[in-house]
Coordinates of C-alpha atoms and ligand atoms in Angstrom, one line a residue:
M1 CA -79.8 148.3 -4.1
A2 CA -82.2 145.7 -2.8
L3 CA -82.1 142.3 -4.5
F4 CA -85.8 142.7 -5.6
S5 CA -85.5 146.3 -6.8
K6 CA -86.7 147.1 -10.3
D7 CA -83.1 147.7 -11.3
I8 CA -82.7 143.9 -11.6
Q9 CA -84.6 142.5 -14.5
T10 CA -82.3 140.3 -16.6
M11 CA -79.8 137.6 -15.8
D12 CA -77.1 140.2 -16.7
D13 CA -78.4 142.6 -14.1
L14 CA -78.6 139.7 -11.5
F15 CA -75.0 138.7 -12.4
L16 CA -73.7 142.2 -12.0
H17 CA -75.5 142.6 -8.7
A18 CA -73.8 139.4 -7.4
L19 CA -70.5 140.7 -8.6
Q20 CA -71.0 144.0 -6.8
D21 CA -72.0 142.1 -3.7
I22 CA -68.9 139.9 -3.6
Y23 CA -66.7 142.9 -4.5
Y24 CA -68.1 144.7 -1.4
A25 CA -67.6 141.5 0.7
E26 CA -64.0 141.0 -0.5
K27 CA -63.1 144.6 0.3
K28 CA -64.7 144.3 3.7
I29 CA -62.6 141.1 4.3
E30 CA -59.5 142.9 3.1
S31 CA -60.0 145.6 5.8
T32 CA -61.1 143.1 8.5
L33 CA -58.3 140.5 8.2
P34 CA -55.6 142.8 9.5
K35 CA -57.6 143.2 12.7
M36 CA -58.1 139.5 13.0
I37 CA -54.3 139.0 12.5
Q38 CA -53.7 141.4 15.5
K39 CA -56.1 139.5 17.7
A40 CA -54.9 136.0 16.8
G41 CA -52.2 134.3 18.8
A42 CA -48.9 133.6 17.1
G43 CA -49.0 130.3 15.3
P44 CA -50.8 128.6 12.4
L45 CA -54.0 130.6 12.7
R46 CA -52.3 133.9 12.4
D47 CA -50.0 132.6 9.6
G48 CA -53.1 131.3 7.8
F49 CA -54.8 134.7 8.1
E50 CA -51.7 136.4 6.8
S51 CA -51.4 134.3 3.8
H52 CA -55.2 134.5 3.1
L53 CA -54.9 138.3 3.3
D54 CA -52.4 138.1 0.5
E55 CA -54.8 135.9 -1.5
T56 CA -57.7 138.3 -0.7
H57 CA -55.8 141.2 -2.4
G58 CA -55.7 138.9 -5.5
H59 CA -59.5 138.1 -5.1
V60 CA -60.2 141.9 -5.3
E61 CA -58.0 142.2 -8.3
R62 CA -59.7 139.3 -10.1
L63 CA -63.1 140.9 -9.4
E64 CA -61.8 144.2 -10.9
Q65 CA -60.7 142.2 -13.9
A66 CA -64.2 140.7 -14.2
F67 CA -65.8 144.2 -14.2
T68 CA -63.3 145.3 -16.9
W69 CA -64.1 142.2 -19.1
L70 CA -67.8 143.1 -18.7
D71 CA -67.1 146.8 -19.6
K72 CA -68.3 147.9 -16.2
T73 CA -66.7 150.2 -13.6
P74 CA -66.0 148.3 -10.4
T75 CA -68.7 149.3 -7.9
V76 CA -70.1 147.8 -4.8
V77 CA -73.6 147.2 -3.4
S78 CA -73.7 146.8 0.4
C79 CA -73.8 143.2 1.5
P80 CA -75.6 142.9 4.8
A81 CA -74.7 139.2 5.0
I82 CA -71.0 139.7 5.3
D83 CA -71.5 142.8 7.5
G84 CA -73.6 140.6 9.9
I85 CA -71.0 137.8 10.0
I86 CA -68.2 140.3 10.8
R87 CA -70.3 142.2 13.4
E88 CA -71.3 139.1 15.2
A89 CA -67.6 138.0 15.3
D90 CA -66.7 141.4 16.7
E91 CA -69.3 141.3 19.4
I92 CA -68.2 137.8 20.5
A93 CA -64.4 138.5 20.3
H94 CA -64.8 141.8 22.2
D95 CA -65.0 140.2 25.7
I96 CA -62.7 137.2 25.3
S97 CA -59.5 137.5 27.3
D98 CA -58.2 133.9 27.0
Q99 CA -56.1 133.6 23.8
S100 CA -57.0 130.0 23.0
V101 CA -60.7 130.8 23.3
M102 CA -60.1 134.0 21.2
D103 CA -58.4 131.9 18.5
A104 CA -61.3 129.4 18.4
A105 CA -63.8 132.4 18.0
L106 CA -61.7 133.9 15.3
A107 CA -61.3 130.6 13.4
A108 CA -65.1 130.0 13.6
A109 CA -65.8 133.5 12.3
A110 CA -63.3 133.1 9.5
Q111 CA -64.9 129.8 8.5
A112 CA -68.3 131.5 8.3
V113 CA -66.7 134.1 6.0
E114 CA -65.1 131.4 3.8
H115 CA -68.4 129.6 3.5
Y116 CA -70.1 132.8 2.4
E117 CA -67.5 133.4 -0.2
I118 CA -67.7 129.8 -1.4
T119 CA -71.5 130.0 -1.9
R120 CA -71.2 133.4 -3.8
Y121 CA -68.4 132.2 -6.1
G122 CA -70.3 128.9 -6.7
T123 CA -73.3 130.9 -7.9
L124 CA -71.2 133.3 -10.0
I125 CA -69.4 130.3 -11.7
A126 CA -72.8 128.6 -12.4
W127 CA -74.2 131.8 -13.9
A128 CA -71.0 132.6 -15.9
R129 CA -71.2 129.1 -17.3
E130 CA -74.8 129.7 -18.3
M131 CA -73.7 132.9 -20.0
D132 CA -70.9 131.1 -21.9
R133 CA -68.3 133.3 -20.2
N134 CA -65.5 130.8 -19.8
D135 CA -63.1 133.6 -19.1
L136 CA -65.1 134.5 -16.0
V137 CA -65.6 130.9 -15.0
E138 CA -61.8 130.4 -14.9
L139 CA -61.2 133.6 -13.1
F140 CA -63.7 132.8 -10.3
E141 CA -62.6 129.1 -10.1
A142 CA -59.1 130.3 -9.3
T143 CA -60.5 132.3 -6.3
L144 CA -62.9 129.5 -5.3
K145 CA -60.0 127.1 -5.1
E146 CA -58.2 129.4 -2.6
E147 CA -61.4 130.0 -0.5
K148 CA -61.9 126.2 -0.3
A149 CA -58.2 125.7 0.7
A150 CA -58.5 128.4 3.4
D151 CA -61.7 126.7 4.7
S152 CA -59.9 123.3 4.8
R153 CA -57.0 124.8 6.8
L154 CA -59.5 126.2 9.3
T155 CA -61.1 122.7 9.6
E156 CA -57.7 121.2 10.2
L157 CA -56.9 123.7 12.9
A158 CA -60.3 123.0 14.7
E159 CA -59.5 119.3 14.5
A160 CA -56.0 119.7 15.8
R161 CA -57.4 121.7 18.8
L162 CA -59.9 119.0 19.5
N163 CA -57.2 116.3 19.4
A164 CA -55.0 118.5 21.7
T165 CA -57.8 118.7 24.3
A166 CA -58.9 115.0 24.0
Ligands
FE2_201 FE1 -61.9 136.0 -1.0
FE2_202 FE1 -61.7 134.0 1.8

């Protein structure tokens, strides 16, 4: 469904579309993180991916909860944005043989993913607040907190790498 298709007329439609979009993205991340874990060198990056994979299962469950609270069946709409971020990461990581360069590429890709999630949950929270759905606000805020923490851990890793090479 395209964003400007006639299926989207009301704020409720728009909200549902955003929910289906992030649901697709979270499921895509859930299936991609195990591949990133395999490629990452042992250490804090891999550990971080592993713990974020656990959290991501929870993000998918929270979205399913949101669909239920809205009396909707969980469904996806394809999200070309997350597909693009992941495809680009795949293309870059494909040829890298040096593990530390690979880790830097993986961390940068993961950070792009986190930023995408942060912007989507930020929008969903704003719209849920507008719709007086505090139940959904709280649900999405719990996920947003974990996305922001994952993003901060990646920033710390990048800074640690910079300090190590300085
Ligand atoms: Fe997530
Ligand atoms: Fe995430």
